[in-house]
Amino acid sequence: MAPIHPVPLRIALLSTLLALSACAALPAGDPAADIPPDAVPTIRTEANGDVVTEYRVAGQLRVVKVEPSRGPAYYLYDRDGDGLPDKEGDNPPQTYFKLFEWN
């Protein structure tokens, strides 16, 4: 069995740490930050256990937050003001997941 050389091991460890620190330095991109401060939340629980929070401003839908009974929460936005979650053409609505959070 060949001996493990400490220099390549150190380089691999250092490059891994640098990559992780670069990820931590990126902006959080928190989807919840796009919820208008004057939005009024309405919360309901679906039969399957999903919790749906609708945020409305002056009665108009702006953001829908879905917290599934399993899996990460996701957000649907209405940025064009038509009362429906945004989508492009025949594609499903654009969905935003918050997968990581740095404290």
mmCIF file of C-alpha atoms in Angstrom:
data_model
loop_
_atom_site.group_PDB
_atom_site.id
_atom_site.type_symbol
_atom_site.label_atom_id
_atom_site.label_comp_id
_atom_site.label_asym_id
_atom_site.label_seq_id
_atom_site.Cartn_x
_atom_site.Cartn_y
_atom_site.Cartn_z
ATOM 1 C CA MET A 1 0.000 0.000 0.000
ATOM 2 C CA ALA A 2 1.367 3.417 -0.986
ATOM 3 C CA PRO A 3 1.763 6.049 1.744
ATOM 4 C CA ILE A 4 -0.554 9.046 1.778
ATOM 5 C CA HIS A 5 1.326 12.233 0.982
ATOM 6 C CA PRO A 6 0.346 15.160 3.217
ATOM 7 C CA VAL A 7 0.762 17.872 0.529
ATOM 8 C CA PRO A 8 -1.997 16.649 -1.886
ATOM 9 C CA LEU A 9 -4.236 15.970 1.098
ATOM 10 C CA ARG A 10 -3.721 19.522 2.375
ATOM 11 C CA ILE A 11 -4.404 20.975 -1.076
ATOM 12 C CA ALA A 12 -7.645 19.006 -1.354
ATOM 13 C CA LEU A 13 -8.726 20.090 2.115
ATOM 14 C CA LEU A 14 -7.832 23.737 1.476
ATOM 15 C CA SER A 15 -9.695 23.825 -1.853
ATOM 16 C CA THR A 16 -12.776 22.289 -0.203
ATOM 17 C CA LEU A 17 -12.711 24.899 2.570
ATOM 18 C CA LEU A 18 -12.301 27.725 0.054
ATOM 19 C CA ALA A 19 -15.258 26.452 -1.982
ATOM 20 C CA LEU A 20 -17.442 26.257 1.122
ATOM 21 C CA SER A 21 -16.460 29.742 2.272
ATOM 22 C CA ALA A 22 -17.321 31.129 -1.170
ATOM 23 C CA CYS A 23 -20.781 29.584 -0.917
ATOM 24 C CA ALA A 24 -21.287 31.103 2.517
ATOM 25 C CA ALA A 25 -20.329 34.545 1.193
ATOM 26 C CA LEU A 26 -23.005 34.561 -1.511
ATOM 27 C CA PRO A 27 -26.208 36.501 -0.796
ATOM 28 C CA ALA A 28 -28.855 34.391 0.878
ATOM 29 C CA GLY A 29 -31.503 34.899 -1.810
ATOM 30 C CA ASP A 30 -34.248 34.490 0.746
ATOM 31 C CA PRO A 31 -37.593 34.127 -1.064
ATOM 32 C CA ALA A 32 -39.412 35.326 2.056
ATOM 33 C CA ALA A 33 -37.629 38.681 1.740
ATOM 34 C CA ASP A 34 -39.808 39.443 -1.325
ATOM 35 C CA ILE A 35 -43.025 39.414 0.723
ATOM 36 C CA PRO A 36 -44.331 42.994 0.904
ATOM 37 C CA PRO A 37 -44.191 44.370 4.460
ATOM 38 C CA ASP A 38 -47.845 45.497 4.319
ATOM 39 C CA ALA A 39 -49.112 42.098 3.101
ATOM 40 C CA VAL A 40 -51.912 40.450 5.080
ATOM 41 C CA PRO A 41 -51.367 36.696 5.544
ATOM 42 C CA THR A 42 -54.184 34.148 5.355
ATOM 43 C CA ILE A 43 -53.259 30.650 6.532
ATOM 44 C CA ARG A 44 -55.077 27.412 5.745
ATOM 45 C CA THR A 45 -54.200 23.747 6.148
ATOM 46 C CA GLU A 46 -55.029 21.386 3.309
ATOM 47 C CA ALA A 47 -56.394 17.852 3.825
ATOM 48 C CA ASN A 48 -52.964 16.361 3.049
ATOM 49 C CA GLY A 49 -51.303 18.412 5.816
ATOM 50 C CA ASP A 50 -49.804 21.133 3.609
ATOM 51 C CA VAL A 51 -49.935 24.615 5.134
ATOM 52 C CA VAL A 52 -50.682 27.344 2.570
ATOM 53 C CA THR A 53 -50.148 31.000 3.432
ATOM 54 C CA GLU A 54 -51.467 33.611 0.998
ATOM 55 C CA TYR A 55 -50.121 37.146 1.280
ATOM 56 C CA ARG A 56 -52.374 39.880 -0.101
ATOM 57 C CA VAL A 57 -51.963 43.628 -0.418
ATOM 58 C CA ALA A 58 -55.223 45.582 -0.715
ATOM 59 C CA GLY A 59 -57.007 42.284 -1.374
ATOM 60 C CA GLN A 60 -54.743 41.350 -4.296
ATOM 61 C CA LEU A 61 -52.663 38.161 -4.165
ATOM 62 C CA ARG A 62 -48.893 38.813 -4.101
ATOM 63 C CA VAL A 63 -47.186 35.702 -2.673
ATOM 64 C CA VAL A 64 -48.208 32.131 -1.834
ATOM 65 C CA LYS A 65 -46.036 30.166 0.580
ATOM 66 C CA VAL A 66 -46.599 26.409 0.647
ATOM 67 C CA GLU A 67 -45.177 24.333 3.490
ATOM 68 C CA PRO A 68 -45.689 20.705 2.451
ATOM 69 C CA SER A 69 -46.111 18.069 5.136
ATOM 70 C CA ARG A 70 -42.896 16.614 3.675
ATOM 71 C CA GLY A 71 -40.142 18.546 1.948
ATOM 72 C CA PRO A 72 -38.989 22.165 1.884
ATOM 73 C CA ALA A 73 -41.290 25.167 1.767
ATOM 74 C CA TYR A 74 -41.700 26.905 -1.577
ATOM 75 C CA TYR A 75 -43.030 30.236 -2.790
ATOM 76 C CA LEU A 76 -45.148 31.321 -5.764
ATOM 77 C CA TYR A 77 -45.202 35.021 -6.718
ATOM 78 C CA ASP A 78 -47.594 37.270 -8.613
ATOM 79 C CA ARG A 79 -45.290 40.050 -9.770
ATOM 80 C CA ASP A 80 -47.341 41.137 -12.781
ATOM 81 C CA GLY A 81 -50.490 41.875 -10.726
ATOM 82 C CA ASP A 82 -52.943 39.579 -12.544
ATOM 83 C CA GLY A 83 -53.931 37.681 -9.382
ATOM 84 C CA LEU A 84 -52.299 34.414 -10.527
ATOM 85 C CA PRO A 85 -48.832 33.007 -9.806
ATOM 86 C CA ASP A 86 -46.327 33.994 -12.508
ATOM 87 C CA LYS A 87 -45.536 31.539 -15.282
ATOM 88 C CA GLU A 88 -43.961 31.632 -18.713
ATOM 89 C CA GLY A 89 -46.178 30.413 -21.528
ATOM 90 C CA ASP A 90 -47.541 26.911 -20.957
ATOM 91 C CA ASN A 91 -44.971 26.151 -18.246
ATOM 92 C CA PRO A 92 -46.052 25.626 -14.625
ATOM 93 C CA PRO A 93 -45.745 28.593 -12.221
ATOM 94 C CA GLN A 94 -42.236 29.623 -11.251
ATOM 95 C CA THR A 95 -41.454 27.969 -7.929
ATOM 96 C CA TYR A 96 -38.840 29.250 -5.481
ATOM 97 C CA PHE A 97 -37.402 26.977 -2.794
ATOM 98 C CA LYS A 98 -35.486 28.056 0.261
ATOM 99 C CA LEU A 99 -33.142 25.112 0.718
ATOM 100 C CA PHE A 100 -30.389 26.565 2.902
ATOM 101 C CA GLU A 101 -30.170 29.274 5.511
ATOM 102 C CA TRP A 102 -27.040 30.677 7.157
ATOM 103 C CA ASN A 103 -27.428 32.006 10.674
#
